[in-house]
CSV table of C-alpha atoms and ligand atoms in Angstrom, one decimal:
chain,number,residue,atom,x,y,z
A,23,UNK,CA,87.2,132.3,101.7
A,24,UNK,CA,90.3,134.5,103.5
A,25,UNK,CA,91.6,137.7,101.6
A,26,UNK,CA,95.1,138.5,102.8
A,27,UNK,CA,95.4,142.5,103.0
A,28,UNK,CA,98.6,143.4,101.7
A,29,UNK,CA,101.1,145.1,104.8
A,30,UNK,CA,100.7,149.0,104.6
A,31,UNK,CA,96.8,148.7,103.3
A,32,UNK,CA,95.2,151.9,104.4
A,33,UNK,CA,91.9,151.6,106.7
A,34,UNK,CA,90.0,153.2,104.6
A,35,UNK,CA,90.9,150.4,102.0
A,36,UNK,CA,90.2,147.6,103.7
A,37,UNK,CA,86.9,149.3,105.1
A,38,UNK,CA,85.7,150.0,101.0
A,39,UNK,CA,86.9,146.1,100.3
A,40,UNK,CA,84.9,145.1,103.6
A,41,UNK,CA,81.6,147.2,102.3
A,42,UNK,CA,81.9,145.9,98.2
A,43,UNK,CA,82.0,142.4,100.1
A,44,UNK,CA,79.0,142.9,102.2
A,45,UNK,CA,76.8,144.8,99.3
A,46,UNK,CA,77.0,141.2,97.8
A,47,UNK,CA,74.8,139.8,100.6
A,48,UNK,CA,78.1,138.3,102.3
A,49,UNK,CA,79.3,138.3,105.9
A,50,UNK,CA,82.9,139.0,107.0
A,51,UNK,CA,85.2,138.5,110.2
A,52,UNK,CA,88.3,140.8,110.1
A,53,UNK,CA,91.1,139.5,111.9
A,54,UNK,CA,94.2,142.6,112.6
A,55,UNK,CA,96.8,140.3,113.4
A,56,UNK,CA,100.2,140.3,114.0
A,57,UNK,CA,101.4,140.3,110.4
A,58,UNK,CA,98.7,140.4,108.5
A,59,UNK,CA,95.1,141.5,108.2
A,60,UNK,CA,92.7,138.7,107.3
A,61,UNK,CA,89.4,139.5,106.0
A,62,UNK,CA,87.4,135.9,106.2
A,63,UNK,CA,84.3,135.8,104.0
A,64,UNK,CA,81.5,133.9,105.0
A,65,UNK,CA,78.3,132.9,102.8
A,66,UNK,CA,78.2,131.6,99.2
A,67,UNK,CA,81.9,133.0,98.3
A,68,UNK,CA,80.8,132.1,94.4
A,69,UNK,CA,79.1,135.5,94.0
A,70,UNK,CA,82.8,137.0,94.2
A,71,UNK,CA,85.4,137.1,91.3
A,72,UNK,CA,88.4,136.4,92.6
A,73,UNK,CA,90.2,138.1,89.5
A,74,UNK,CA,88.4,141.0,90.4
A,75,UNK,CA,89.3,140.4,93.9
A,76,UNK,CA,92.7,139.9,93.0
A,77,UNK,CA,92.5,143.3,91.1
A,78,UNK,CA,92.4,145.1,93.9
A,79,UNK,CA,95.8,146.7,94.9
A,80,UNK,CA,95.6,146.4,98.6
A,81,UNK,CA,95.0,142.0,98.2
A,82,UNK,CA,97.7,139.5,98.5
A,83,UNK,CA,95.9,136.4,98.7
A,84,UNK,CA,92.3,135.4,98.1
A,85,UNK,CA,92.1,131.7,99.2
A,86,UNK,CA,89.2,129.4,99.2
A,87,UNK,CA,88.8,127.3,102.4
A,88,UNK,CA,87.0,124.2,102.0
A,89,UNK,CA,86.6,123.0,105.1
A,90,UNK,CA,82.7,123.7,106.0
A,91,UNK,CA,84.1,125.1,109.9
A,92,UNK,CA,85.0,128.9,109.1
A,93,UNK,CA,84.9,131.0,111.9
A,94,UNK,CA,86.8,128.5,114.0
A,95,UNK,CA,89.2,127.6,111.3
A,96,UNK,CA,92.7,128.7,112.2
A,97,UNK,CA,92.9,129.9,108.7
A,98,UNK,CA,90.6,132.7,108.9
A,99,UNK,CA,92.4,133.2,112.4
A,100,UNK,CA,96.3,132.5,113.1
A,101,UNK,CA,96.7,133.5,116.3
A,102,UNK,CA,95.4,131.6,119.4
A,103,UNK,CA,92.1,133.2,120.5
A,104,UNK,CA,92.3,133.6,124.8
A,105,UNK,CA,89.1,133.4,126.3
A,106,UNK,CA,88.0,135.9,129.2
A,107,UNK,CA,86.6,133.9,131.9
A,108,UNK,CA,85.6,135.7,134.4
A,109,UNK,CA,88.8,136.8,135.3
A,110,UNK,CA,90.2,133.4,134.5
A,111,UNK,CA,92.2,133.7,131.1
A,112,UNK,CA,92.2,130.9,128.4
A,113,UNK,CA,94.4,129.9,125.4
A,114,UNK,CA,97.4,131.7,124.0
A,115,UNK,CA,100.1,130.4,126.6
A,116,UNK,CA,97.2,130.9,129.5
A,117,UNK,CA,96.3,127.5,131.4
A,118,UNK,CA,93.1,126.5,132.7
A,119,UNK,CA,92.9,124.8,135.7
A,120,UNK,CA,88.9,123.4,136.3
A,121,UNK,CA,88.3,121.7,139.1
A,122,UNK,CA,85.4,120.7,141.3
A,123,UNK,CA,83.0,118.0,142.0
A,124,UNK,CA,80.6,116.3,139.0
A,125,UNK,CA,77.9,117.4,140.9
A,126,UNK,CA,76.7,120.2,143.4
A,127,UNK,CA,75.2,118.2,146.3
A,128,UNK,CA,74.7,120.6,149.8
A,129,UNK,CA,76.4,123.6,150.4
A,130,UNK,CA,79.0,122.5,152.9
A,131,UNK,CA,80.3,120.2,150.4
A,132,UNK,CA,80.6,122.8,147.3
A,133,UNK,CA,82.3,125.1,149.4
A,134,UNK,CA,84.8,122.3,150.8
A,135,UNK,CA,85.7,121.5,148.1
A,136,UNK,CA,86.0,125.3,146.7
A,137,UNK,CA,88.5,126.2,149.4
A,138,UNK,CA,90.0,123.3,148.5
A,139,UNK,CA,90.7,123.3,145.5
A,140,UNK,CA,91.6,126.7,145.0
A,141,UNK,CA,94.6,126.5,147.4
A,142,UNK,CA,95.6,123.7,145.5
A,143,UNK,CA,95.6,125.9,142.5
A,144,UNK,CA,92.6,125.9,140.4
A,145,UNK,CA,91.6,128.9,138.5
A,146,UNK,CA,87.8,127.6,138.4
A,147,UNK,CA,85.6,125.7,139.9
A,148,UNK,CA,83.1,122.8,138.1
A,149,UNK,CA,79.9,121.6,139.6
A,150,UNK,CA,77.1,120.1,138.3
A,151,UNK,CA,73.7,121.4,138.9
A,152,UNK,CA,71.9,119.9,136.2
A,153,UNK,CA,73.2,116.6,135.4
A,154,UNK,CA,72.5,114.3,132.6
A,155,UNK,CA,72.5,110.6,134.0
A,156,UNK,CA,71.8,107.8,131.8
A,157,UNK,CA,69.8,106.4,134.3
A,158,UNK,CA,66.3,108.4,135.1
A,159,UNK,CA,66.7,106.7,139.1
A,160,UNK,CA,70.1,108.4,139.6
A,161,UNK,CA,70.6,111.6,141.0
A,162,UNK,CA,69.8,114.1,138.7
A,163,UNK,CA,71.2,117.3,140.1
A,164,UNK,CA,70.0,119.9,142.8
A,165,UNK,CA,69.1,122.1,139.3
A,166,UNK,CA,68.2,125.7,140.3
A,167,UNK,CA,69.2,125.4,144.2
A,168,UNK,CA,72.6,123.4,142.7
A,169,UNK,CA,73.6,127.0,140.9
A,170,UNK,CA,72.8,129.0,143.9
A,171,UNK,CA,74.8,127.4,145.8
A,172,UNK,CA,77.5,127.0,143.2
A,173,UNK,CA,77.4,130.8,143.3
A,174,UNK,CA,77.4,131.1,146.8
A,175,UNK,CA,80.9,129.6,146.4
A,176,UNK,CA,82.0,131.7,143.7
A,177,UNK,CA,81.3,134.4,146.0
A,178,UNK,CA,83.4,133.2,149.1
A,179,UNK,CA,86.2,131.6,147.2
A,180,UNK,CA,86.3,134.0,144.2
A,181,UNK,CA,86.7,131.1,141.3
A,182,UNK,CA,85.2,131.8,138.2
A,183,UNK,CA,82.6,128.7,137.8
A,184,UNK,CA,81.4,126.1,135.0
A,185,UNK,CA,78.3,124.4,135.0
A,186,UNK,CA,76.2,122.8,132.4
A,187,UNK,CA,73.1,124.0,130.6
A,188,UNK,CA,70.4,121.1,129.7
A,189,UNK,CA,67.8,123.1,128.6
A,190,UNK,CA,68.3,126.3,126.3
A,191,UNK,CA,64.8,127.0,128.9
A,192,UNK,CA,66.7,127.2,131.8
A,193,UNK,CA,69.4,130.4,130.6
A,194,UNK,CA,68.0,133.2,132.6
A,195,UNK,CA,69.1,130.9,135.8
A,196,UNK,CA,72.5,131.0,134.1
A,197,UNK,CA,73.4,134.7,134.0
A,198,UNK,CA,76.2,134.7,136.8
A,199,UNK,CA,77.5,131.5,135.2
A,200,UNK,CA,81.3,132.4,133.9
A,201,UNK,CA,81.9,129.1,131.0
A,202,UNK,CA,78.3,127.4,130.6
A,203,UNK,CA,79.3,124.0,130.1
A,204,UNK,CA,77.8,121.8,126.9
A,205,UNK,CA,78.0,118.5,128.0
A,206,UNK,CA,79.0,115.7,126.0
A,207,UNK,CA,75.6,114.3,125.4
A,208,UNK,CA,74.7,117.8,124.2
A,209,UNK,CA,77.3,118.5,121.9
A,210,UNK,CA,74.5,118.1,119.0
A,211,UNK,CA,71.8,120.1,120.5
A,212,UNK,CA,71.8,122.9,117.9
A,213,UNK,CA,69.1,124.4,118.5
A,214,UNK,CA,71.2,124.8,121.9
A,215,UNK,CA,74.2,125.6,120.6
A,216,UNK,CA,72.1,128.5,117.9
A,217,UNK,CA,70.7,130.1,121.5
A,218,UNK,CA,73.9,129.7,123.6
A,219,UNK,CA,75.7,131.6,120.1
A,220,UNK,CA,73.5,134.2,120.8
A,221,UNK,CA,75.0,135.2,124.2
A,222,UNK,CA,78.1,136.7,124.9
A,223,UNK,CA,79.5,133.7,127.2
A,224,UNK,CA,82.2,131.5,127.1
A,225,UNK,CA,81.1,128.3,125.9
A,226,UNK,CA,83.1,125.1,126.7
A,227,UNK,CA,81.7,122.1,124.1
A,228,UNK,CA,82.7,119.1,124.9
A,229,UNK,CA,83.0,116.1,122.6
A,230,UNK,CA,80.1,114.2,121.8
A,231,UNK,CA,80.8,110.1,122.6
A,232,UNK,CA,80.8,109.1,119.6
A,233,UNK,CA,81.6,112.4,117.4
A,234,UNK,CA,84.5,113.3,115.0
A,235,UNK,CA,86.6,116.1,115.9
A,236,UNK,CA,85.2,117.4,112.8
A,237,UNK,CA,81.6,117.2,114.5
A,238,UNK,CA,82.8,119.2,117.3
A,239,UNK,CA,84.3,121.8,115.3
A,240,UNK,CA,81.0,122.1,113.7
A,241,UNK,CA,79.3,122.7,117.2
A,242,UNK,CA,81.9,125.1,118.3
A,243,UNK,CA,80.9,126.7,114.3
A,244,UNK,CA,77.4,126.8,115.3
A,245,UNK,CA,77.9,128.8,118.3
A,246,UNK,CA,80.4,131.6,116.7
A,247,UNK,CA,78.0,131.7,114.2
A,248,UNK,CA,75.6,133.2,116.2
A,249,UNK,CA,77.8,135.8,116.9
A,250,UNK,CA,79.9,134.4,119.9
A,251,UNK,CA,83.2,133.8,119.5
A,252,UNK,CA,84.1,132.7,123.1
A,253,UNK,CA,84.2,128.4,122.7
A,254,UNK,CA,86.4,126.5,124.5
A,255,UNK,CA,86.6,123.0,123.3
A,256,UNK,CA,87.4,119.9,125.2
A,257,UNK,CA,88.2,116.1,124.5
A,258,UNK,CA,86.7,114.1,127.3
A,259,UNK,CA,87.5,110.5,125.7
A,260,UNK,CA,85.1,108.7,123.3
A,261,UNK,CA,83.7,104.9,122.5
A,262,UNK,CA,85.8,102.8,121.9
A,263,UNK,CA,85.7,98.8,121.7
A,264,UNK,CA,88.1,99.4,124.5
A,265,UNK,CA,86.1,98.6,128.3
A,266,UNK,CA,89.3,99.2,131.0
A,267,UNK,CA,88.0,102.9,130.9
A,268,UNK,CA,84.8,104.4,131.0
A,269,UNK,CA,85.9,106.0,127.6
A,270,UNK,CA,88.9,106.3,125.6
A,271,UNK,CA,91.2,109.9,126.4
A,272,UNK,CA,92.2,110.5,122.4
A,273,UNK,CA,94.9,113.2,122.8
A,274,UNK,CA,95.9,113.4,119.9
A,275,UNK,CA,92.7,115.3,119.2
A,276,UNK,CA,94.8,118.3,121.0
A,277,UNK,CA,97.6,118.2,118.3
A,278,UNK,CA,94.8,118.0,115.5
A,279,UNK,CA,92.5,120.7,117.2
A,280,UNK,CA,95.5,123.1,117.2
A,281,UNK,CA,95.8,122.6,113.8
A,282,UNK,CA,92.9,123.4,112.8
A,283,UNK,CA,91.6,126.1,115.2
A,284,UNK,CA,92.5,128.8,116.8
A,285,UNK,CA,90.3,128.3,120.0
A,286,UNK,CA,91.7,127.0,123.1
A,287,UNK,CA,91.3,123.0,123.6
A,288,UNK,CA,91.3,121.6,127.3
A,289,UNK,CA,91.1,117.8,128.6
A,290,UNK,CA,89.1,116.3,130.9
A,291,UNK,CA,91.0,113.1,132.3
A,292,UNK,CA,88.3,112.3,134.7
A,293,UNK,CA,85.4,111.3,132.1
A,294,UNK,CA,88.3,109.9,129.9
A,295,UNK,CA,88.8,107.4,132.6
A,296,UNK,CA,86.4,107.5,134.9
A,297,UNK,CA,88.9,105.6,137.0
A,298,UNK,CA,91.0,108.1,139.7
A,299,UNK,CA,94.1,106.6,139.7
A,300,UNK,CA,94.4,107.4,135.8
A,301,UNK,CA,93.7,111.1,136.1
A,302,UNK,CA,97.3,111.9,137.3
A,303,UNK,CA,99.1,110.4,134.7
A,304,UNK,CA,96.8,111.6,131.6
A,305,UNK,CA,96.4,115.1,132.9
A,306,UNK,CA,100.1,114.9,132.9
A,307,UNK,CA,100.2,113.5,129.3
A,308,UNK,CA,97.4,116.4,128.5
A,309,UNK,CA,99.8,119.0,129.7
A,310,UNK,CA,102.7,117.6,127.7
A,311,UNK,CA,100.7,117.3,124.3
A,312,UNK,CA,100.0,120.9,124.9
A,313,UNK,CA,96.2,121.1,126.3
A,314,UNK,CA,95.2,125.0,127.5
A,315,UNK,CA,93.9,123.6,130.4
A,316,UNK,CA,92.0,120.6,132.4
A,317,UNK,CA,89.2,120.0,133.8
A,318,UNK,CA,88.9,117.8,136.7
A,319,UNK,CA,86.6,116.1,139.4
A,320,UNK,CA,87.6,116.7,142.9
A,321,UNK,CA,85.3,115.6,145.9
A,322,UNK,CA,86.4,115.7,149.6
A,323,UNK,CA,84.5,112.1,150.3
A,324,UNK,CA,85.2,110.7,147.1
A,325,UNK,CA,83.9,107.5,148.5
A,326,UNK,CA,79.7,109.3,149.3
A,327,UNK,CA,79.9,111.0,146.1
A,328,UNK,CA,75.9,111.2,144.8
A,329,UNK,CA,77.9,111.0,141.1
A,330,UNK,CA,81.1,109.8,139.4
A,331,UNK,CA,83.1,109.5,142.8
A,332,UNK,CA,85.1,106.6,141.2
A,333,UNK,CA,87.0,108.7,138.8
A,334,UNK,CA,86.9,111.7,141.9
A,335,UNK,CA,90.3,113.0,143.0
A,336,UNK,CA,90.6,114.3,147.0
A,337,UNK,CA,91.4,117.8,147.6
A,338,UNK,CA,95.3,116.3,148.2
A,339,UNK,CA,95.6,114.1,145.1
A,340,UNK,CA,94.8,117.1,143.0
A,341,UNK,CA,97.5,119.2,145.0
A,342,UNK,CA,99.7,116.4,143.4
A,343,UNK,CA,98.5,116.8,140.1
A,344,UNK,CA,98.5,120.0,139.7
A,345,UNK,CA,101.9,120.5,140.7
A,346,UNK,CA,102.8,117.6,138.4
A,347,UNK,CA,101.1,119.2,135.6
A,348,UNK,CA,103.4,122.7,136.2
A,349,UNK,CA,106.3,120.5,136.3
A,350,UNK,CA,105.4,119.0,132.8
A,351,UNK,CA,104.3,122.4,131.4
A,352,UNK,CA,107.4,124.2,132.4
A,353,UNK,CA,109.3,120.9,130.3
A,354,UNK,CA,107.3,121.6,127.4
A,355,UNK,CA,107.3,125.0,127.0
A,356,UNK,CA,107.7,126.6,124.1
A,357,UNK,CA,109.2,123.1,122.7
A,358,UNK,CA,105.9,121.7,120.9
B,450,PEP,C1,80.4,116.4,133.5
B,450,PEP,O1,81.3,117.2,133.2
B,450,PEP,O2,80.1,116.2,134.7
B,450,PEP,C2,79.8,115.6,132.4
B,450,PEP,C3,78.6,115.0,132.5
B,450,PEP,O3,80.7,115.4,131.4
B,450,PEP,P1,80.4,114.8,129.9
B,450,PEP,O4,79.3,115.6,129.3
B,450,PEP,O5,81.8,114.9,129.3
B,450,PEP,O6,80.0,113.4,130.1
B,451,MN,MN1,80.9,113.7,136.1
């Protein structure tokens, strides 16, 4: 439920409307926005009286939301939430631009690619340390000595960095981290997500496979339920009965996503694809449907990459994208 507070409410109003709503065993999130104060009620909302609610002076709304996302719903939130990462802002008119190899794999190569990518204009860097592989044989990450290095170029370049979490265990090695990543085959690890809500980081969840937006709204609900509001979302490309492409890039799930949250929504070509010379042209199309940012593998030997060097950019042709996807941003502007 969302009570809109009627302009010129007192504080001390809103704070005894806040306090007869929590007395009834219910939670709120208060939302001062730039019109309007929003008071979003979370719990079993049938213990209030809306009549009553209605009753009191300083209401001008009391609306039911039926949708079972409610701290990520747009409703209980209008404006676009912008995530702190690190330094790195997100959402609200602030791009992301993640970029990096899929996994960490020796130090000289991480920080290659660091240097690289930030002087091509990247605001973070990506790099796996743990990976998921669907094959046990495959490389599997350099786990803890992955991060440390991953850090080591956080340190030299400055880049705020995104990695992904496997194991809710491994958390503590995770405290540098800036965006712990939830990886697609994770996005329905709540258990995960119930820990990870518990923290104060910005979490980017990115969509299952084979999950509805609706499901990854859900995950990102999980999270902010535990208290942290900092999700990111991203649409990495699902099945499909289509095989050209490793997956299927749906972007319209950026238009819909904006509808129905306020949390920022980036795309990650490269898994969409999984074929390089396709990352250009949907990372443009991302940036012209109105993404908040991409994320993007870059490799400086795309050709020895230990993991997904098929769908890897080089330092250069992410240069090209990146100015490509400026280009199309400055186009769009203010025009969605
Ligand atoms: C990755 O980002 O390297 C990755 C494994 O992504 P996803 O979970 O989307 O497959
Ligand atoms: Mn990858």
């Amino acid at each position: 439920m969302i009570i809109i507070v009627k302009q010129g409410a007192q504080p001390t109003q809103v704070q005894d409307l806040i306090e007869s709503i929590h007395v009834q065993g219910l939670k709120t999130t208060v939302v001062v926005g730039t019109e309007k104060t929003i008071i979003g009620v979370i719990g079993d909302t049938r213990r209030l009286d809306d009549n009553q609610l209605l009753g009191n002076p300083i209401v001008q709304v009391v609306k039911h939301i039926s949708e079972p996302f409610k701290r990520a719903n747009r409703q209980f939130h209008p404006d676009d939430t912008v995530i702190d990462c690190g330094g790195a802002k997100i959402g609200g008119g602030h791009f992301a631009m993640v970029a990096g190899p899929c996994s960490v794999e020796s130090r000289e190569q991480i920080t290659e690619v660091a240097r690289a990518v930030k002087a091509a204009g990247a605001t973070m860097l990506r790099g796996g340390a743990f990976k998921p592989r669907t094959s046990p044989y495959d490389f599997q990450g350099l786990k803890a000595d992955g991060l440390e290095l991953l850090l080591e170029a956080k340190r030299e370049t400055g880049l705020p960095i995104v990695t992904e979490i496997m194991n809710i265990n491994h958390l503590p090695l995770f405290e540098e981290v800036d965006v712990i990543q939830v990886g697609a085959r994770s996005m329905q690890n709540f258990e995960m997500l119930k820990e990870l809500g518990r923290t104060d980081k910005p979490i980017l969840i990115k969509r299952g496979l084979a999950n509805t937006i609706k499901e990854l709204l859900m995950a990102a609900e999980y999270v902010m339920s535990g208290g942290n509001d900092n999700v990111i979302l991203c649409e990495r490309g699902i099945r499909t009965f289509e095989t050209a492409t490793r997956n299927t890039l749906d972007l319209s799930a950026v238009s819909v996503l904006h509808e129905m949250t306020h949390l920022p929504v980036i795309v990650d070509p490269s898994h969409a694809t999984g074929v390089a010379r396709y990352v250009k042209p949907m990372a443009a199309a991302a940036a012209a449907c109105g993404a908040d940012g991409l994320i993007i593998e870059v490799h400086n030997n795309p050709a020895r990459a230990l993991c997904d060097g098929a769908q890897s950019l080089t330092p250069e042709q992410f240069r090209d994208t990146a100015e490509l996807v400026a280009a199309v941003r400055a186009t769009v502007a203010g025009r969605l």
